[in-house]
C-alpha cells in the first residue's frame, strides 16, 4: 500500500521500535492497560532475533515455547497495532520551543513513508553480529553465525554444505548443533578461548541458579556435536579465508591465552561456508541519532544506550530496553521491556508513582539476578579487541560499503597524527559513509584506531549517526506523511 491509499493512523500514544523479546514484553504490558501502541519492526513477523519465525505458511514454528507464549500474549491486545516489514529510520522534532518540540518517528514500509507522532518512544532495536575483518572475509561463503541462523530459522535454508564455525561466543555451539540437525557437514567449531580462569568459573557457578535452561541449551548443543563427531577446539582462531571466487578453505591456528597466534600452527581446512561468531553489537544508531547518550561498555557489546530509572534514556520522551542497552540475553530483555512499560505507564499518567513502584519491585529483583548471569557470560566470552584487530592485514577491506582497506586507515593515521577519533578518520577515508552507515565497520575502525594510536576505544569514539540510519529509498525521504492536525513535514 502507498501513503496515498487510505493510510492507517500514524498517531499512537506509544511507538515501539522492535518486536523482539523486549518490545513484545513492553507491548504486552502496555496493551494490558489499554494503551494505544504501534510496534514497528523490519521483520515479517514478531519475535526479534531469538524468536525469529518463518514466513506464515506450512511447517512447524521455529520459536521456542517461551517465545511463542510471549508473542501470543503481546499480539492479543486490540489497542496494540503491528507494522511489520517497516523500518524506523530517524526521529525529528517539529514545533517551538525547541526543547518542547513534538517527537516524530519516520518509518518506511508497506504503509508507505510515514511520520509517526507518538507521545512516548520505546527503542528495543536489539543487537547484531559483531563483524570481524580478516583476510578473505568479503568472499562469498563467509558469513556471521547469526546470519547462518537467520537463514535456517526464517527460510529453512542451509547456506552451504561444509561449514567451519569460528569465534568466541557460545552461540557458535548452538548454531553448529542446529546445522548438524539440519543435515549440514560441520567440519569444526573453533573457539578462541583457551581455558576459563578458575575465579571466572566460580563466578559462573554462583550466577547459575535460575539459569539452568541456558546451561542445558549449551550442554544439549555439545551433545549433538559430540554425537556427530564434530571437533570443538578451544584456543583456535581462523586467520584467513581463501578461494578463487567463493570460499574454498580457511586457515586455522592455535593461540595463546591472550589470543596471539602461535607460530607454525597453521592448518588449512576445506569448507564452503565460514560462520564467524565473536559476539554482538547493540543497535544504537536510532538512539544516537535521536540524541540519546551512549556509553562504552565493552563486555556488553561496545556502545550501549545509557538508561536510568524505568529504562528512560537521557532524552525525556524516549526509553530503551533490551540489547540496545547492552547485550545480555533474551530473558533480561523481557524484564527490561516490562520495566520500560511501567515507566511509560507512569509518564502517561495511567498509573501513579506508588503503583509504578509496586509494579517495578519484582522486576528490579529479577533484573538483579539476571544481570549477575549476563555479566558473567559477557565477561567470560568477551572478545579480545587487540587480538581481533591483529587478524586483519593491510589489504583487508575494513569498510565494505566504501571498499576502504585497513592499510588506507593505517596510512591516514600515520600521515595525519592529529587524527584521533573515528569521525575524523571517517571524513578523511570515507569509512562508515556507505549504505550501512558504519553498522558493519564502526567497531572495527574504532578498534583499529585505538590499537594504532594507543587510545581507549572510548576516547576514539563512534561515528555520528544521521538520518536515515537504515537504507531507504529517495522517494521515502521525500514523502513522509502523517495523520493528525499538523501538516506533514519532510525531514530531509
Ligand atoms: C542474529 C542473532 C541470532 C541470535 N540467536 C540466539 C540464539 O539462538 N539463542 C539465544 O539465546 N540468543 C540468541 N541471540 C541473542 C538474542 O537474540 C537476544 O538476546 C534477544 O533477542 C534480545 O532481544 P531484544 O528484544 O533486545 O532484541 P532483538 O531480538 O534483536 O529484536 C530487535 C528487533 O528490532 C528490529 N529492529 C531493529 N532496528 C530496527 C529499525 N530501525 N526499524 C525497525 N525494526 C528494527 C529487528 O528487526 C528485531 O526484530 C541472537 C542474536 C542475534 C543478533
PDB file of C-alpha atoms and ligand atoms in Angstrom, residues 16-25 40-52 83-90 105-108 123-130 144-150 153 169 171 174-175 178 214 217 279-281 283 285-286 321-334 336 439 469-470, ligand 1:
ATOM      1  CA  UNK A  16       7.869   0.777  19.924  1.00  0.00           C
ATOM      2  CA  UNK A  17      10.753   0.109  17.525  1.00  0.00           C
ATOM      3  CA  UNK A  18      11.486  -3.631  17.579  1.00  0.00           C
ATOM      4  CA  UNK A  19       9.271  -6.682  18.096  1.00  0.00           C
ATOM      5  CA  UNK A  20      11.893  -8.825  19.826  1.00  0.00           C
ATOM      6  CA  UNK A  21      11.632 -10.038  23.428  1.00  0.00           C
ATOM      7  CA  UNK A  22      11.959  -6.510  24.895  1.00  0.00           C
ATOM      8  CA  UNK A  23       9.438  -4.906  22.519  1.00  0.00           C
ATOM      9  CA  UNK A  24       6.983  -7.794  22.858  1.00  0.00           C
ATOM     10  CA  UNK A  25       7.116  -7.714  26.670  1.00  0.00           C
ATOM     11  CA  UNK A  40       7.251  -1.285  14.040  1.00  0.00           C
ATOM     12  CA  UNK A  41       9.713  -3.968  13.034  1.00  0.00           C
ATOM     13  CA  UNK A  42      11.707  -4.746   9.906  1.00  0.00           C
ATOM     14  CA  UNK A  43      10.920  -8.432  10.052  1.00  0.00           C
ATOM     15  CA  UNK A  44       7.878 -10.151   8.560  1.00  0.00           C
ATOM     16  CA  UNK A  45       6.674 -11.452  11.914  1.00  0.00           C
ATOM     17  CA  UNK A  46       7.159 -10.679  15.610  1.00  0.00           C
ATOM     18  CA  UNK A  47       9.887 -12.455  17.590  1.00  0.00           C
ATOM     19  CA  UNK A  48      13.115 -10.490  17.092  1.00  0.00           C
ATOM     20  CA  UNK A  49      16.364 -12.376  16.682  1.00  0.00           C
ATOM     21  CA  UNK A  50      15.899 -15.245  19.100  1.00  0.00           C
ATOM     22  CA  UNK A  51      12.205 -15.952  18.423  1.00  0.00           C
ATOM     23  CA  UNK A  52      12.500 -15.323  14.694  1.00  0.00           C
ATOM     24  CA  UNK A  83       3.629  -2.675  11.354  1.00  0.00           C
ATOM     25  CA  UNK A  84       5.934  -5.381  10.044  1.00  0.00           C
ATOM     26  CA  UNK A  85       8.467  -5.070   7.215  1.00  0.00           C
ATOM     27  CA  UNK A  86       8.717  -1.477   8.410  1.00  0.00           C
ATOM     28  CA  UNK A  87      11.978   0.332   9.083  1.00  0.00           C
ATOM     29  CA  UNK A  88      12.244   3.193  11.572  1.00  0.00           C
ATOM     30  CA  UNK A  89      14.919   5.382  10.014  1.00  0.00           C
ATOM     31  CA  UNK A  90      15.037   8.591  12.012  1.00  0.00           C
ATOM     32  CA  UNK A 105       9.438   8.977  14.100  1.00  0.00           C
ATOM     33  CA  UNK A 106       9.998   8.383  10.382  1.00  0.00           C
ATOM     34  CA  UNK A 107       9.152   4.907   9.118  1.00  0.00           C
ATOM     35  CA  UNK A 108       9.173   3.218   5.760  1.00  0.00           C
ATOM     36  CA  UNK A 123      13.572   1.755  21.389  1.00  0.00           C
ATOM     37  CA  UNK A 124      14.061  -2.019  21.526  1.00  0.00           C
ATOM     38  CA  UNK A 125      16.164  -2.404  18.377  1.00  0.00           C
ATOM     39  CA  UNK A 126      18.297  -5.241  19.799  1.00  0.00           C
ATOM     40  CA  UNK A 127      21.741  -6.189  18.570  1.00  0.00           C
ATOM     41  CA  UNK A 128      23.524  -7.702  15.575  1.00  0.00           C
ATOM     42  CA  UNK A 129      26.608  -9.863  14.977  1.00  0.00           C
ATOM     43  CA  UNK A 130      29.990  -8.244  15.572  1.00  0.00           C
ATOM     44  CA  UNK A 144      28.274 -14.421  10.574  1.00  0.00           C
ATOM     45  CA  UNK A 145      26.933 -17.200  12.791  1.00  0.00           C
ATOM     46  CA  UNK A 146      23.777 -15.164  13.371  1.00  0.00           C
ATOM     47  CA  UNK A 147      23.361 -14.742   9.607  1.00  0.00           C
ATOM     48  CA  UNK A 148      23.532 -18.505   9.088  1.00  0.00           C
ATOM     49  CA  UNK A 149      20.967 -18.941  11.834  1.00  0.00           C
ATOM     50  CA  UNK A 150      18.652 -16.336  10.294  1.00  0.00           C
ATOM     51  CA  UNK A 153      15.215 -20.114  11.167  1.00  0.00           C
ATOM     52  CA  UNK A 169      30.719 -16.769  21.550  1.00  0.00           C
ATOM     53  CA  UNK A 171      26.080 -19.026  20.136  1.00  0.00           C
ATOM     54  CA  UNK A 174      24.029 -23.594  19.310  1.00  0.00           C
ATOM     55  CA  UNK A 175      24.275 -22.723  15.599  1.00  0.00           C
ATOM     56  CA  UNK A 178      21.289 -26.520  14.527  1.00  0.00           C
ATOM     57  CA  UNK A 214      20.732 -21.739  29.297  1.00  0.00           C
ATOM     58  CA  UNK A 217      20.891 -25.457  25.985  1.00  0.00           C
ATOM     59  CA  UNK A 279      29.510 -11.727  19.905  1.00  0.00           C
ATOM     60  CA  UNK A 280      27.001  -8.947  19.321  1.00  0.00           C
ATOM     61  CA  UNK A 281      26.871  -5.176  18.877  1.00  0.00           C
ATOM     62  CA  UNK A 283      21.905  -1.415  17.519  1.00  0.00           C
ATOM     63  CA  UNK A 285      22.054   4.035  15.685  1.00  0.00           C
ATOM     64  CA  UNK A 286      18.490   5.295  16.187  1.00  0.00           C
ATOM     65  CA  UNK A 321      15.169  -1.688  26.669  1.00  0.00           C
ATOM     66  CA  UNK A 322      16.779  -4.981  25.712  1.00  0.00           C
ATOM     67  CA  UNK A 323      20.085  -5.414  23.945  1.00  0.00           C
ATOM     68  CA  UNK A 324      20.189  -1.839  22.624  1.00  0.00           C
ATOM     69  CA  UNK A 325      21.155  -1.041  26.234  1.00  0.00           C
ATOM     70  CA  UNK A 326      23.767  -3.829  26.379  1.00  0.00           C
ATOM     71  CA  UNK A 327      23.936  -7.419  25.178  1.00  0.00           C
ATOM     72  CA  UNK A 328      22.506  -9.540  27.972  1.00  0.00           C
ATOM     73  CA  UNK A 329      20.193 -12.225  26.570  1.00  0.00           C
ATOM     74  CA  UNK A 330      16.511 -12.560  25.832  1.00  0.00           C
ATOM     75  CA  UNK A 331      15.287 -13.097  29.396  1.00  0.00           C
ATOM     76  CA  UNK A 332      16.861  -9.864  30.628  1.00  0.00           C
ATOM     77  CA  UNK A 333      15.465  -8.081  27.559  1.00  0.00           C
ATOM     78  CA  UNK A 334      11.949  -9.209  28.554  1.00  0.00           C
ATOM     79  CA  UNK A 336      13.752  -4.561  30.832  1.00  0.00           C
ATOM     80  CA  UNK A 439      26.967  -0.581  11.358  1.00  0.00           C
ATOM     81  CA  UNK A 469      20.036   5.409   9.927  1.00  0.00           C
ATOM     82  CA  UNK A 470      18.972   2.496   7.708  1.00  0.00           C
TER      83      UNK A 470
HETATM   84  C1  LIG B   1      21.432 -12.998  14.647  1.00  0.00           C
HETATM   85  C2  LIG B   1      21.206 -13.333  16.095  1.00  0.00           C
HETATM   86  C3  LIG B   1      20.925 -14.649  16.486  1.00  0.00           C
HETATM   87  C4  LIG B   1      20.706 -14.961  17.835  1.00  0.00           C
HETATM   88  N1  LIG B   1      20.430 -16.265  18.206  1.00  0.00           N
HETATM   89  C5  LIG B   1      20.270 -16.574  19.515  1.00  0.00           C
HETATM   90  C6  LIG B   1      20.014 -17.922  19.942  1.00  0.00           C
HETATM   91  O1  LIG B   1      19.946 -18.841  19.134  1.00  0.00           O
HETATM   92  N2  LIG B   1      19.855 -18.171  21.260  1.00  0.00           N
HETATM   93  C7  LIG B   1      19.929 -17.164  22.187  1.00  0.00           C
HETATM   94  O2  LIG B   1      19.770 -17.420  23.381  1.00  0.00           O
HETATM   95  N3  LIG B   1      20.154 -15.885  21.815  1.00  0.00           N
HETATM   96  C8  LIG B   1      20.345 -15.580  20.516  1.00  0.00           C
HETATM   97  N4  LIG B   1      20.609 -14.279  20.142  1.00  0.00           N
HETATM   98  C9  LIG B   1      20.571 -13.237  21.164  1.00  0.00           C
HETATM   99  C10 LIG B   1      19.069 -12.873  21.372  1.00  0.00           C
HETATM  100  O3  LIG B   1      18.501 -12.731  20.123  1.00  0.00           O
HETATM  101  C11 LIG B   1      18.887 -11.634  22.134  1.00  0.00           C
HETATM  102  O4  LIG B   1      19.376 -11.881  23.421  1.00  0.00           O
HETATM  103  C12 LIG B   1      17.427 -11.165  22.227  1.00  0.00           C
HETATM  104  O5  LIG B   1      16.721 -11.428  21.062  1.00  0.00           O
HETATM  105  C13 LIG B   1      17.411  -9.690  22.515  1.00  0.00           C
HETATM  106  O6  LIG B   1      16.105  -9.205  22.470  1.00  0.00           O
HETATM  107  P1  LIG B   1      15.804  -7.678  22.067  1.00  0.00           P
HETATM  108  O7  LIG B   1      14.333  -7.521  22.187  1.00  0.00           O
HETATM  109  O8  LIG B   1      16.673  -6.765  22.820  1.00  0.00           O
HETATM  110  O9  LIG B   1      16.261  -7.532  20.545  1.00  0.00           O
HETATM  111  P2  LIG B   1      16.028  -8.384  19.228  1.00  0.00           P
HETATM  112  O10 LIG B   1      15.532  -9.727  19.487  1.00  0.00           O
HETATM  113  O11 LIG B   1      17.292  -8.234  18.469  1.00  0.00           O
HETATM  114  O12 LIG B   1      14.869  -7.581  18.479  1.00  0.00           O
HETATM  115  C14 LIG B   1      15.068  -6.332  17.917  1.00  0.00           C
HETATM  116  C15 LIG B   1      14.094  -6.141  16.780  1.00  0.00           C
HETATM  117  O13 LIG B   1      14.186  -4.798  16.353  1.00  0.00           O
HETATM  118  C16 LIG B   1      14.067  -4.760  14.958  1.00  0.00           C
HETATM  119  N5  LIG B   1      14.729  -3.530  14.508  1.00  0.00           N
HETATM  120  C17 LIG B   1      15.993  -3.132  14.739  1.00  0.00           C
HETATM  121  N6  LIG B   1      16.207  -1.917  14.212  1.00  0.00           N
HETATM  122  C18 LIG B   1      15.050  -1.550  13.620  1.00  0.00           C
HETATM  123  C19 LIG B   1      14.650  -0.388  12.902  1.00  0.00           C
HETATM  124  N7  LIG B   1      15.475   0.656  12.703  1.00  0.00           N
HETATM  125  N8  LIG B   1      13.392  -0.354  12.411  1.00  0.00           N
HETATM  126  C20 LIG B   1      12.530  -1.383  12.612  1.00  0.00           C
HETATM  127  N9  LIG B   1      12.859  -2.502  13.291  1.00  0.00           N
HETATM  128  C21 LIG B   1      14.097  -2.575  13.798  1.00  0.00           C
HETATM  129  C22 LIG B   1      14.738  -6.027  14.463  1.00  0.00           C
HETATM  130  O14 LIG B   1      14.192  -6.425  13.227  1.00  0.00           O
HETATM  131  C23 LIG B   1      14.401  -7.011  15.580  1.00  0.00           C
HETATM  132  O15 LIG B   1      13.262  -7.780  15.267  1.00  0.00           O
HETATM  133  C24 LIG B   1      20.805 -13.956  18.804  1.00  0.00           C
HETATM  134  C25 LIG B   1      21.093 -12.622  18.410  1.00  0.00           C
HETATM  135  C26 LIG B   1      21.294 -12.316  17.081  1.00  0.00           C
HETATM  136  C27 LIG B   1      21.636 -10.883  16.693  1.00  0.00           C
END
